[in-house]
Short mmCIF file of C-alpha atoms in Angstrom, two decimals:
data_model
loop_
_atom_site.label_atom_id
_atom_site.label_comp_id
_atom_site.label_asym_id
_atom_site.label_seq_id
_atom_site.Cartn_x
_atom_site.Cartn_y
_atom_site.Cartn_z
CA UNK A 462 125.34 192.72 130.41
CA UNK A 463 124.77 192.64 127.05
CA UNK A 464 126.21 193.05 123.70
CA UNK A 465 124.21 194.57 120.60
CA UNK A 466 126.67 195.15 118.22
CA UNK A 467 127.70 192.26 116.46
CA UNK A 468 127.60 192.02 112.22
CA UNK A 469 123.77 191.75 111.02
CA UNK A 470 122.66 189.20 108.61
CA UNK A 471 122.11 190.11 105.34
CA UNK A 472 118.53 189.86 103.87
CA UNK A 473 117.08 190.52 100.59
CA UNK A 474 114.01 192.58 100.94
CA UNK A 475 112.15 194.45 103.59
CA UNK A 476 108.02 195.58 103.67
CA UNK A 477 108.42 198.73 104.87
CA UNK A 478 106.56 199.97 108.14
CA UNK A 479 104.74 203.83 107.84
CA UNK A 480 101.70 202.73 109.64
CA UNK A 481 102.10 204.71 113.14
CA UNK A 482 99.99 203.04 115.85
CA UNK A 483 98.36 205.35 118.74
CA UNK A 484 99.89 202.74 121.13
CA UNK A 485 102.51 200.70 121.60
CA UNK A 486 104.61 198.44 123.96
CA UNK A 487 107.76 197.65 124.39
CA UNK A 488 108.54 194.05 126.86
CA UNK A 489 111.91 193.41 127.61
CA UNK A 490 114.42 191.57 130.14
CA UNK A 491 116.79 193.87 131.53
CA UNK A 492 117.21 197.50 131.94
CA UNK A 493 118.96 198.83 128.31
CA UNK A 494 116.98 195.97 126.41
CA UNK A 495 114.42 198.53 125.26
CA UNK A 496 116.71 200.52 123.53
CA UNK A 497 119.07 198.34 122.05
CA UNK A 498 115.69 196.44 120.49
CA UNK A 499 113.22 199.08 119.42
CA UNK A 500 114.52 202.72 120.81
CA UNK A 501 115.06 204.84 117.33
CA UNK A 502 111.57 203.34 116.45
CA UNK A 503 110.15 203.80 119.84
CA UNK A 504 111.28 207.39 119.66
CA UNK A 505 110.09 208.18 116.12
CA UNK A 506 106.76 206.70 117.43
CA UNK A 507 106.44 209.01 120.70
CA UNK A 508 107.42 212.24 118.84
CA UNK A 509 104.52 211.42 116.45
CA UNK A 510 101.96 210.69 119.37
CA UNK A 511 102.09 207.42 120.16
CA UNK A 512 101.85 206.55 123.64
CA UNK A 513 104.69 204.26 124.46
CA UNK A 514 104.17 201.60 127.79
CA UNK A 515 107.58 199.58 128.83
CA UNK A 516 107.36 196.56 130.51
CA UNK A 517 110.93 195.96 132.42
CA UNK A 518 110.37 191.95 133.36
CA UNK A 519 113.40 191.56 135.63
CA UNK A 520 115.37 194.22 138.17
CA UNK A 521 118.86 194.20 136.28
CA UNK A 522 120.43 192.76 139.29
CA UNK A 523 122.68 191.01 138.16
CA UNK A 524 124.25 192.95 135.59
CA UNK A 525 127.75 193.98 136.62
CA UNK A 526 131.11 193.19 135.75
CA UNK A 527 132.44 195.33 138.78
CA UNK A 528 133.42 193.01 141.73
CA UNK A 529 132.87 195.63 144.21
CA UNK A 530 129.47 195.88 142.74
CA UNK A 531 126.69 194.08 145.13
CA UNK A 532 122.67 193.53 143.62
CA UNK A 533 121.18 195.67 145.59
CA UNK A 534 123.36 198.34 144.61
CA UNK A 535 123.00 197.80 140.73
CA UNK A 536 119.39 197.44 140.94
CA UNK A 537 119.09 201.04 142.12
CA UNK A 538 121.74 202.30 139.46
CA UNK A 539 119.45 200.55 136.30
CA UNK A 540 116.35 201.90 137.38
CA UNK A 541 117.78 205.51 137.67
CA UNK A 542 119.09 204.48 134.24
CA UNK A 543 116.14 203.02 132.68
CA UNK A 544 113.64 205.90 133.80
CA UNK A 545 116.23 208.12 132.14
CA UNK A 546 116.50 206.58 129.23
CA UNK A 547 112.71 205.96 129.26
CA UNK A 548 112.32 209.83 129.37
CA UNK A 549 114.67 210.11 126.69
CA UNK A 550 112.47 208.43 124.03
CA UNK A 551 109.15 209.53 125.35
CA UNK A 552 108.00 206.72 126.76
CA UNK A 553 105.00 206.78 129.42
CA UNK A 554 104.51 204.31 132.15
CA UNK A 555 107.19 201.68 132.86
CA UNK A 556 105.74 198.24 134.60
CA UNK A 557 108.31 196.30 136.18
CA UNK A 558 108.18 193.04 136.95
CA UNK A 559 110.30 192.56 139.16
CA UNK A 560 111.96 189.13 138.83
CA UNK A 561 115.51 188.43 139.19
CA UNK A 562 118.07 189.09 136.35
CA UNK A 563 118.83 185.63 135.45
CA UNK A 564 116.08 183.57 137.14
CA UNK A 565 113.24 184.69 134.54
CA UNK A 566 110.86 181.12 134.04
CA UNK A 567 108.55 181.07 131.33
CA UNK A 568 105.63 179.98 133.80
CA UNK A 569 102.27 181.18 134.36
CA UNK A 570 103.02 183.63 136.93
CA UNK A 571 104.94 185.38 134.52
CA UNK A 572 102.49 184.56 131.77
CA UNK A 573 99.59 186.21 133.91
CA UNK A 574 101.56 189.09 134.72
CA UNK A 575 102.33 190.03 130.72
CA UNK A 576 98.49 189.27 130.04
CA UNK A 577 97.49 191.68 132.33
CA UNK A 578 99.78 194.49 131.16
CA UNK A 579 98.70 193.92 127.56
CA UNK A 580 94.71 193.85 128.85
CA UNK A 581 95.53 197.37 130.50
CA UNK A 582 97.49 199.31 128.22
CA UNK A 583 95.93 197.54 124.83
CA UNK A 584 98.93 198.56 122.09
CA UNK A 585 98.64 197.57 119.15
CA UNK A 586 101.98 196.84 118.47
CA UNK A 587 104.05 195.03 120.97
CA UNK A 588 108.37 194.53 121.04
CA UNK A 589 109.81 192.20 122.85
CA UNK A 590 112.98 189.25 121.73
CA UNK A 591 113.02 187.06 119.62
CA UNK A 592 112.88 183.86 120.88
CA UNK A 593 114.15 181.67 118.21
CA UNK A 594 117.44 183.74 117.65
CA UNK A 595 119.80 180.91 116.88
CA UNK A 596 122.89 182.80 114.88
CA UNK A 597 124.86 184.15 118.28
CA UNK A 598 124.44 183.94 121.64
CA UNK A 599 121.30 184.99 123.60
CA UNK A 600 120.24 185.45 127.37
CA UNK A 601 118.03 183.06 129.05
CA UNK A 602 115.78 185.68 130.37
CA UNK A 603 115.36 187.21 126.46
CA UNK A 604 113.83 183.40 125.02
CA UNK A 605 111.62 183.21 128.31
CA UNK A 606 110.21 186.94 127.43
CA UNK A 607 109.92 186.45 123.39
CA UNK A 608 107.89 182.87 124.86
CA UNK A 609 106.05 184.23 126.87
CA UNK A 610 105.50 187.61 125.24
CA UNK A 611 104.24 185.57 121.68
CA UNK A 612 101.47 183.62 123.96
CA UNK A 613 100.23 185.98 126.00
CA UNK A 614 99.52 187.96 123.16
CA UNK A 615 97.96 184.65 121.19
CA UNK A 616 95.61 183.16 122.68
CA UNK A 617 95.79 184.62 126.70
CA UNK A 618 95.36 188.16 126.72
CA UNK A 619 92.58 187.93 123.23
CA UNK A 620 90.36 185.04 125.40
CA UNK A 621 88.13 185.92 128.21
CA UNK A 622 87.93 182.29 129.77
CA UNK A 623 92.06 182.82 130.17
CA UNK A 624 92.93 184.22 133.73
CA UNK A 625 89.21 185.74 133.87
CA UNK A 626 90.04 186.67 137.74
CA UNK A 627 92.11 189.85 136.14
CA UNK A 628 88.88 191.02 134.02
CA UNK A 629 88.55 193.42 136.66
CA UNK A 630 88.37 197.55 137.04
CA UNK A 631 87.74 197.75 133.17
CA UNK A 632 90.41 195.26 132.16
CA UNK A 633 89.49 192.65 129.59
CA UNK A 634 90.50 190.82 127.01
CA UNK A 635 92.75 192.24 124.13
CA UNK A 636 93.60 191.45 120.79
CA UNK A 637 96.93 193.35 119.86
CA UNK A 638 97.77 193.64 116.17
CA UNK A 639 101.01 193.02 115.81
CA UNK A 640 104.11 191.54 117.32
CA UNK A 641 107.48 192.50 116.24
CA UNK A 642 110.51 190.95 117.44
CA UNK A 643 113.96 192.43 117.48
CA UNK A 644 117.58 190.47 117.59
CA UNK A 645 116.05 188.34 114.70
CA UNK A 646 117.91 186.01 112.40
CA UNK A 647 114.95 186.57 110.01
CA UNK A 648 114.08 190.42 109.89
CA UNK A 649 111.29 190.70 107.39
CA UNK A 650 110.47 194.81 108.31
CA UNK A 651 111.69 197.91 108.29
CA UNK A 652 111.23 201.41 109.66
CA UNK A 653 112.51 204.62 108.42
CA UNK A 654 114.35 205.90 111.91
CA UNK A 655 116.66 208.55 110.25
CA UNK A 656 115.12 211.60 112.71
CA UNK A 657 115.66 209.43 115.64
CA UNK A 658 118.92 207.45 115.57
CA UNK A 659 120.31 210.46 117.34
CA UNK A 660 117.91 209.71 120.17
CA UNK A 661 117.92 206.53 120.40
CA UNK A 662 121.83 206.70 120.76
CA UNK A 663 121.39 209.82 123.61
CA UNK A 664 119.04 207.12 125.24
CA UNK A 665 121.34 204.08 125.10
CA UNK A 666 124.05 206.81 126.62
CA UNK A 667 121.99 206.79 130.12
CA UNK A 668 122.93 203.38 130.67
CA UNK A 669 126.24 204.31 131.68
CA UNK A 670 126.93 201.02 134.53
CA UNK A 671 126.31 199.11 131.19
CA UNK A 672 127.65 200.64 128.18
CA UNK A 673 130.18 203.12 129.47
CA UNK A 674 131.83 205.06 126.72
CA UNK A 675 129.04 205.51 124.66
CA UNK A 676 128.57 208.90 123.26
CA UNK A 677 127.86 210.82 119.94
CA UNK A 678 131.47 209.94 118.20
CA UNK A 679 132.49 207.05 120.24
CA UNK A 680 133.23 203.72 118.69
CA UNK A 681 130.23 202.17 120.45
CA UNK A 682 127.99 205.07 118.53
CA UNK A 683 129.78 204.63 115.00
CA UNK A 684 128.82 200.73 115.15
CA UNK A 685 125.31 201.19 115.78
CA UNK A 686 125.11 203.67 112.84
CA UNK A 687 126.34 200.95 110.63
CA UNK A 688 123.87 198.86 111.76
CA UNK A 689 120.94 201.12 110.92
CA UNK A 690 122.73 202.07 107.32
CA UNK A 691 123.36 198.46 106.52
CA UNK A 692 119.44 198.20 107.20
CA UNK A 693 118.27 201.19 104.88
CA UNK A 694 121.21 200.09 101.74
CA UNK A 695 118.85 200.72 98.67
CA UNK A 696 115.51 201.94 100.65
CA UNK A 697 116.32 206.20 99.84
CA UNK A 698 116.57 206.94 103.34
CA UNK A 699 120.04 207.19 105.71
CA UNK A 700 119.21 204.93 108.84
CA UNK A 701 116.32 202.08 109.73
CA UNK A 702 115.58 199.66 112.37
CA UNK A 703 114.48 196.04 111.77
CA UNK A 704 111.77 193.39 113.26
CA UNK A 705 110.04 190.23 112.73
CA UNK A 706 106.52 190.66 112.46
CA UNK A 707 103.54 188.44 113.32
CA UNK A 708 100.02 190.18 112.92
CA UNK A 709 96.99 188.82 113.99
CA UNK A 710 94.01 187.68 111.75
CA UNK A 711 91.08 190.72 111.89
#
């Protein structure tokens, strides 16, 4: 389970992001992740032709408060839920990983596998946690993704001698441009997501074994608004959606 709506930290100025990139990925832990992260700018990005890749790292299985609920069960109820809410936004393929919810390691199986998913889709911008979120609670399986997300994008997946046995089939290596993290203490970027709040909200509303309730008008909806207006205060536009960025050197 997880919880995306408590109070955002305040922050004093923003670089706004207009730059719309012709891909882009989005690597997350569980089924909903996506959405909660990066959906209203995931969505503004697919309605403007960007081709949007998910990478789902674990199965969701273990996310259920229901006792009469069993892992194998759940795992088939997320996916129906993700590829909805995937369609929802626009979003293309959707790569799953398919570890267990909770036992995600940042090794180098997992590293290899995120490599290789950035080598074959090549976005050039990539979501995923942020690791080093230290103001509220976090999963375990979000800091292994924002680790291992943040290396394989520097150095693996940009260096050919780094698992060379995948440069395969017209993979290789891949430089992506930038890295943006969402649940960040330190936010330093913004995107204008006023035209696709609504969606991103309609997408969140597939996850129903997870966020049950949530629909246009519900308290669960209202919240997230105030989220994305507390982000736009004093930019001219109604709603935005906020990351940490790295880019690479050109």
């Amino acid at each position: 389970m997880t919880y995306p709506f408590s109070t955002p930290h305040e922050v004093t100025k923003y670089e706004i992001i207009d730059e719309v990139p012709k891909r882009a990925m989005v690597i997350f832990a569980h089924p909903d992740d996506a959405e909660i992260g990066a959906g209203a700018t995931a969505a503004l990005w697919a309605t403007q032709g960007t081709e949007i890749t998910y990478v789902q790292c674990t199965t969701g299985s273990s996310g259920s408060n229901d006792l009469e609920m069993t892992s194998e069960k759940i795992v088939g109820i997320r996916a129906a839920e993700q590829r909805a809410a995937a369609d929802a936004i626009g979003v293309g393929d959707i790569v799953v990983l398919d570890h267990p919810d909770g036992e995600l390691e940042a090794n180098r199986i997992f590293l290899g596998e995120v490599v290789h998913a950035i080598r074959k889709y090549r976005p050039e911008v990539v979501f995923t946690h942020d690791q080093h979120r230290i103001n509220g609670f976090q999963h375990r399986d979000h800091r292994h993704v924002g680790i291992t997300v943040q290396d394989a994008v520097y150095p693996y997946a940009r260096d050919h001698l780094h698992f060379p046995e995948q440069l395969v089939d017209g993979v290789e290596p891949y430089k992506v441009k930038h890295l943006l993290f969402w649940g960040t203490d330190n936010p330093d970027v913004l995107v204008d997501v006023s035209d696709s709040v609504d969606t991103k909200i309609n997408a969140l509303a597939k996850h129903e074994s997870q966020l049950p309730g949530l629909s246009f008008g519900s308290d669960m909806d209202v919240r997230m608004r105030a989220r994305h207006t507390d982000a736009a205060k004093g930019y001219g536009f109604k709603y935005g959606e906020t990351f940490r960025r790295l880019t690479a050197r050109a």
